[in-house]
C-alpha cells in the first residue's frame, strides 16, 4: 500500500488524496520571476486543493552562468538572485491553515552542462561574509558547469555524484513582510533541506489569504550544510501536488516522508535553528501522538535525527526528525 | 562654534546645513501607521533635503497598554507592533546616496503615566524566545506604567532615571524586501542604539527611489542591550532635519555626534553584529580619514568604543565608535 | 576482505594491524576515576601500539542514580561527573603523532535497569543553562531507569530503541591544560558522536608524552544532538585496540568507519563547530587524497554528510564526513 | 571620604580595609611563569587577607617581540603565551569564599619602546581563527612597538592614546581543571575588561584551597572588544591589595569601582556572555540590594551599562554594570 494514503496530507487534507486538475506553470506563464516572497506580488495561478502543478523552475542564477568563464560578480546582482515561481493561490487557504506540498517528480530541463556550482566572493560556509564580516581577502571566484541527468551528476573525471534532486526554496507568504528568496524563516524560504525531494510532503503555515505559494531553487544534489554556499543548481521541471489542511496551527515548516516526520527551524546561531526544530518536534509529539512532553524530550535524545540544511544563508536551517514507526500507539 | 557646521551632514549634504521648510507629521496626517518597512506602502510626505519634520510618533505598543492591568498578550498582536511613521520621500534620493537624519529634539506627548515598560512572554534577553526556542515556562507577564517628563523618568518610589530620549527604529526602505519594524538590518530598523538621540546624526544607505524614510519607537531612556526587551516606551514629538548626501557608498548605518563617529551592525550571533560594526569602522577610517587599514584595525583595538544597542530583537545591534579627535590629520 | 586491512590505522600504524597483548582495565585496577583530562594524573596502564584493552567504564553518573527516585541534584556534584578511565600511556607516543583507537565491542555491565537517562536542571538543549543564562524556572528534574541488553533498549511500554552503543568521551591529554570530562575540544573529550561505536576508528592528536588516553561515557543509544543533555548512559565493558601513527599532523579528532571518513570539530556557536569539521575535511582531502582545495570545497557542498554529536555540552560537537568511495583516485 | 571605606571589600572583607604586609613578587621570585591556571602548580607566595603585593608582570609575549621585525609566528609558541604570576595562596580561603583584589597602581617597567601590539595570523576579531575556521588566507603578520609612559601611549606620529592601564588576566584556580591563560571563564582568566584598572576591586569565587591567585597581562590601554586581538601589551609593576570575603556565594567574577558594580560573564556566542553578565547582576540586585527580581530586570533594561571586554579570546567577556547610586535604599 502506498504510504501516502496514511500521510497527514491525505488523511487531513481537504482533497483527501484525490488528484484534481493539472496546471502548467511554464516560464512564459510565470513571466516575471520573484526575488522576494511576500504579499505584494500578483498571483500567476489559482488552484484548488488537490490540484497538480508542473512548474518550470529556473536555476538559482537564472541561467546567467552559462560557461565556466562566467563569474558570479560579473553576471549576478544582489538582491536579484534565486528566482521564484509563483505566487500560486490555493483557494480557501486562510491564516491558521496549512498548505501541503507533495513533490511528485523533478526532472532536469535544458541542455547540458545543465548544472552550475560556483564560489561567490563573500558567500559560503568557510569564508568571511556580509554578516560574519572580516578583513581577510575573499576566496577565489570560480564557476563550475556540470553535466547531469536522471542517472547522475558528472562532477569531474574522477567523481560522479548521484542525482538526488530536491527543492531548495519553498515558501508561503508572510503576513505583511516580504522576505528575499535567499533567506529561510518560519514561512519556509531558502531552507536547502535535502529531504525536500520527490516523495516528500512539506507543510507550510498559511499567513496570508490564499497562502501565496512560491517555489524555486532546484538542486540536483546537495551535501548537508551546502558548505560552499551553492548546490548543483539547475533548471527543473518539478511536479507538485498541493492540498490544504484547515485549522492546523503550526509555527514552522514540517516535512513528511515515508519514513520520518521532521520539523524545520531557521535561525542564527545554528544552535537556535536546532532548538527550534527540536522544540517543534517535541510539541508535535505531545500534541498529536500522545507522548508526555518530557518523555518525548528524553526519547528524542536517544533517537532524534538531525539534518543540517544549510549554514550559509542569512539564516541557517536544521531539520529535526523522528522515524514514524516510533510514533505508533 | 556649533560642531554641526563641521559635520558630514553639513559639509557633504545637498542642503549644506541650510534649514528649509518645516513639515508636521501629526497622527492624523500619518493615518495608517506601518509595521513593515519596505517599498510597497504609500508615502505620507514629500520633503526636500534640508527640510525639518516634526513627527508625532506613537509608542511601540501604539498606546494599547494604558494601565498596569493591560497585559501584552491581551492587547498586542504580532506582527502589528512598533508602529512607524512614514514613509517620507526625500526628493532626489537614489540608490547609492545616503540620507542624513539629525534629531533636533524629542518631547513627550500625552498624559502621564506616559511611559510603558513590560515583560512580554517569549521576548527579552534573559528568557527563551521564538528563536532561542526552549521548553521552559515563560517569565511572568508584567506591565509597568511610568510617569516621565523632560526632567526625568520616575521609575519607582526608589529610583528616578534620567530622561535620555532616543529613537529606537529609524529606517530607509530595502530595495525589494519589506522588513517588520521589530528587526534591524543594514537598512536601519529597530537598532535601539541609545546614542541615536537629540544631537545625533544618523546616516542611512538609500536603496529605493526617494529613500522612503520611516521613524518610530521613541524611548525615554534605555540601558545597553535593552535587556528585558522593552525600554521606557512613549509617544513623542520628535523634530528631525533631513539631508541627502549624493554618491556616498555605505553598506550599513552610521552615526555622528559631537564627539564620535559610529558604525552600526545588526546580526546574530552578537559577535557578527560586532564584526560588522568594527569592519565598517576600519574601512571608513581607511577610505575617508587617511589611515592604513591595518593601523586602523590595531588602533581600534586600543581606543574603539562599543555600544550594545539590543540583544533582544530578531537581529542584535552593536555600534562601534571612535572619538573624532583621533581622526584629525 | 576486512575493510580494516585498508584502514589508515592498519596501513600507517606502527603495529600494522597486528594485535598485541590484551590488558584488562577493571574498576579495581582503575581505582580513582578522573573528571578532568590532562597531564597531571597518574597513569593506570602502559601499553604498546597494537595492544588490546578491555575497559570497564562506569556510567556518566558513576552509578549514583540507582532508581527513578534518585534525582541528579541530590546525588551528583559538579565537577565530579562523567568519570573517565585512564590515563593509559601509549609507549612511543610523542607530540606530533596520532593515536588510533579501534572500538572492537561494547557490552553492557551490571544488572538491569542498567540504563539511565535524566533531565538535569540547567542542562540540556531546550533549556536555559549556566552559559545560556536565563531567568526562567528550570525544567522538572526527572530520572529514568531503562532496561537494556544487546538486543535493545527498552525505553517504555510503547517504545523499544535499538542498542547502538558508542563512546561519548574519548581523549588524549592536552599539553598543559586539564579539561573537565564534560567538555569536548581539539583533544577529543565529550564529543558524543554516535558514529564512535564498535567498528569505528578514532584518531586523536598526541600532545603530551605517551598520549595519555582517557575513555568513558558509554551510551547504549543516542540521537543526533543529545537534545535533553543525556543519552542512555550505562556501565560498559568496552574492548579497544590502539595503535600509533608517527608524524601525522592533525589538529582535531578524526574518525574512520568502513564507509566514511569524518573530521570532528567542537566549539560554540554551533556553526563554528561545523566550520572546523568541514575545514579539516577539505584540508584532509587536499593533503592526502589528491583533491584541489576548491574542488574539495565545492564537492563537499554536494556530498558532505554532517553528524550533530551534541549541542548541550560546554562546547558543541559536529562531524563532517565523506563517503570513502568518493576518495578513490 | 574614600569610597573604598564603603566598598564591599572593606565592609565585608576579613581585613576590614586594614593594610598588612607588603610582598614583592619580582621576576626572580616568580621564577617559572605559568600559561595555565589550575590547582597543579607550586605556590610562589603566601599572603594573609589585607596584604599588599607588588607584582612584576611580564608582557603577554614574555618580551619576545623586541623590535618590529620580530614576528609572532617566529617567536611565540602556543600554548606558551600570556605568562601569569602566581599562584599566590590567600590564607584561609576556601571554596565558597570570595577573593577581593584591589588594584592600587600600575606602572610601566623596562625601556621604551615598552609597548607591543601585533596582528597574529588566525587570531583577532575580524579574521578567521582556529574556532571560526575558514579557508581565507590569514591577514598580514605585523608587530608594532610603542613608546609609553604614565602620560600617554605614543601610538604613531599622528595619534597619542591615553595611558589607561588595566589587568587583562586575573584568576583564581578552578577546582580540578587547569585552564590556559588565554581563556576567560567563571574563574576569571583572560577577561580583558578595561574597567579592571587602578581603583577597581575584582571579586573572584574561590574554588580551591588558598584560592591560588594568578595575575598577568597588563595593558597600557585597550578599546572595547580588543578587536585585533592584542592591546598595548607591556611589562608592569602592579600593586594589588587582597582580601577575603567568607561565605559569599558568587558564580562569576564581579567588579566594583567608585561609580559602579559589574558582573562579568565569559562565553560564546557573545550573547551568552551578555546573558550571564546580566543574569548575575539581576540576581545580585535581588539578593543584596532589596530589589524585586522583575523590577531589577526591567530597570536594567533602562539603565544597565555593558562593557565588551573582548570578542577575540576562546571565550568572549562582557561586563554588565549598574551605577551604584541606583542601589541606595
Short mmCIF file of N, CA, C and O in Angstrom, two decimals, chain C residues 34-42 80 176-180 212, chain D residues 34 36-43 87 173-179 208 212 214:
data_model
loop_
_atom_site.label_atom_id
_atom_site.label_comp_id
_atom_site.label_asym_id
_atom_site.label_seq_id
_atom_site.Cartn_x
_atom_site.Cartn_y
_atom_site.Cartn_z
N UNK C 34 38.64 9.62 36.77
CA UNK C 34 39.03 11.02 36.59
C UNK C 34 37.89 11.84 35.99
O UNK C 34 37.15 11.35 35.14
N UNK C 35 37.83 13.11 36.41
CA UNK C 35 36.79 14.03 35.94
C UNK C 35 37.41 15.19 35.17
O UNK C 35 36.73 16.13 34.79
N UNK C 36 38.70 15.09 35.00
CA UNK C 36 39.40 16.11 34.22
C UNK C 36 40.51 15.39 33.45
O UNK C 36 41.10 14.43 33.94
N UNK C 37 40.73 15.86 32.23
CA UNK C 37 41.62 15.19 31.29
C UNK C 37 42.84 16.07 31.09
O UNK C 37 42.75 17.14 30.49
N UNK C 38 43.96 15.61 31.59
CA UNK C 38 45.16 16.43 31.46
C UNK C 38 46.41 15.66 31.78
O UNK C 38 46.40 14.43 31.94
N UNK C 39 47.52 16.40 31.90
CA UNK C 39 48.82 15.77 32.09
C UNK C 39 49.19 15.53 33.55
O UNK C 39 50.32 15.14 33.82
N UNK C 40 48.26 15.78 34.50
CA UNK C 40 48.67 15.81 35.91
C UNK C 40 48.30 14.56 36.71
O UNK C 40 48.64 14.45 37.87
N UNK C 41 47.58 13.63 36.10
CA UNK C 41 47.15 12.42 36.83
C UNK C 41 48.12 11.26 36.57
O UNK C 41 48.88 11.26 35.61
N UNK C 42 48.06 10.25 37.45
CA UNK C 42 49.00 9.13 37.35
C UNK C 42 48.45 8.05 36.42
O UNK C 42 47.30 7.64 36.55
N UNK C 80 32.33 16.72 39.51
CA UNK C 80 32.68 15.29 39.60
C UNK C 80 31.67 14.44 38.83
O UNK C 80 30.91 13.66 39.40
N UNK C 176 49.27 21.29 28.32
CA UNK C 176 49.43 21.79 29.68
C UNK C 176 48.11 21.99 30.41
O UNK C 176 48.07 22.12 31.61
N UNK C 177 47.01 22.06 29.67
CA UNK C 177 45.71 22.22 30.31
C UNK C 177 45.18 20.88 30.81
O UNK C 177 45.60 19.82 30.35
N UNK C 178 44.23 21.00 31.72
CA UNK C 178 43.46 19.83 32.13
C UNK C 178 42.00 20.23 32.01
O UNK C 178 41.56 21.22 32.60
N UNK C 179 41.26 19.49 31.19
CA UNK C 179 39.91 19.91 30.78
C UNK C 179 38.89 18.94 31.35
O UNK C 179 39.03 17.72 31.20
N UNK C 180 37.86 19.48 31.99
CA UNK C 180 36.86 18.60 32.60
C UNK C 180 36.25 17.66 31.56
O UNK C 180 36.17 17.99 30.37
N UNK C 212 48.52 9.68 26.83
CA UNK C 212 47.60 9.73 27.97
C UNK C 212 46.15 9.64 27.51
O UNK C 212 45.40 10.60 27.53
N UNK D 34 53.50 31.01 34.48
CA UNK D 34 52.53 29.96 34.16
C UNK D 34 51.66 30.34 32.97
O UNK D 34 51.28 31.50 32.83
N UNK D 36 48.98 28.22 32.29
CA UNK D 36 47.73 27.53 32.57
C UNK D 36 47.41 27.77 34.03
O UNK D 36 48.31 27.83 34.88
N UNK D 37 46.12 27.95 34.31
CA UNK D 37 45.66 28.36 35.63
C UNK D 37 44.91 27.20 36.26
O UNK D 37 43.82 26.83 35.80
N UNK D 38 45.51 26.61 37.29
CA UNK D 38 44.86 25.46 37.90
C UNK D 38 45.47 25.12 39.23
O UNK D 38 46.27 25.88 39.78
N UNK D 39 45.07 23.95 39.74
CA UNK D 39 45.49 23.57 41.08
C UNK D 39 46.81 22.79 41.12
O UNK D 39 47.17 22.29 42.18
N UNK D 40 47.51 22.66 39.98
CA UNK D 40 48.63 21.72 39.93
C UNK D 40 50.01 22.37 40.04
O UNK D 40 51.01 21.68 40.06
N UNK D 41 50.08 23.68 40.06
CA UNK D 41 51.38 24.36 40.11
C UNK D 41 51.76 24.72 41.56
O UNK D 41 50.90 24.78 42.44
N UNK D 42 53.03 25.00 41.79
CA UNK D 42 53.51 25.27 43.15
C UNK D 42 53.38 26.75 43.49
O UNK D 42 53.81 27.60 42.69
N UNK D 43 52.84 27.07 44.65
CA UNK D 43 52.68 28.47 45.04
C UNK D 43 54.03 29.19 45.11
O UNK D 43 55.05 28.61 45.47
N UNK D 87 51.03 30.86 41.38
CA UNK D 87 49.85 31.14 42.21
C UNK D 87 50.23 31.70 43.58
O UNK D 87 51.22 31.30 44.18
N UNK D 173 42.12 29.65 40.93
CA UNK D 173 42.17 28.32 40.31
C UNK D 173 40.79 27.68 40.25
O UNK D 173 40.02 27.76 41.20
N UNK D 174 40.48 27.01 39.12
CA UNK D 174 39.33 26.11 39.12
C UNK D 174 39.55 24.97 40.12
O UNK D 174 40.68 24.79 40.62
N UNK D 175 38.50 24.22 40.39
CA UNK D 175 38.59 23.16 41.39
C UNK D 175 39.50 22.01 40.92
O UNK D 175 40.41 21.61 41.65
N UNK D 176 39.27 21.51 39.71
CA UNK D 176 40.11 20.39 39.24
C UNK D 176 40.68 20.65 37.85
O UNK D 176 41.62 19.99 37.44
N UNK D 177 40.10 21.59 37.11
CA UNK D 177 40.63 21.88 35.78
C UNK D 177 41.83 22.82 35.87
O UNK D 177 42.01 23.53 36.86
N UNK D 178 42.59 22.83 34.78
CA UNK D 178 43.63 23.83 34.61
C UNK D 178 43.41 24.44 33.24
O UNK D 178 43.37 23.73 32.24
N UNK D 179 43.20 25.74 33.21
CA UNK D 179 42.73 26.42 32.01
C UNK D 179 43.82 27.37 31.50
O UNK D 179 44.35 28.17 32.25
N UNK D 208 39.36 26.47 45.17
CA UNK D 208 40.36 25.52 45.66
C UNK D 208 41.03 26.13 46.89
O UNK D 208 41.01 27.34 47.08
N UNK D 212 44.55 30.38 45.27
CA UNK D 212 45.52 30.30 44.18
C UNK D 212 45.30 31.41 43.14
O UNK D 212 44.83 31.18 42.05
N UNK D 214 46.23 34.10 40.36
CA UNK D 214 47.15 34.31 39.25
C UNK D 214 46.87 35.70 38.67
O UNK D 214 45.72 36.13 38.60
#
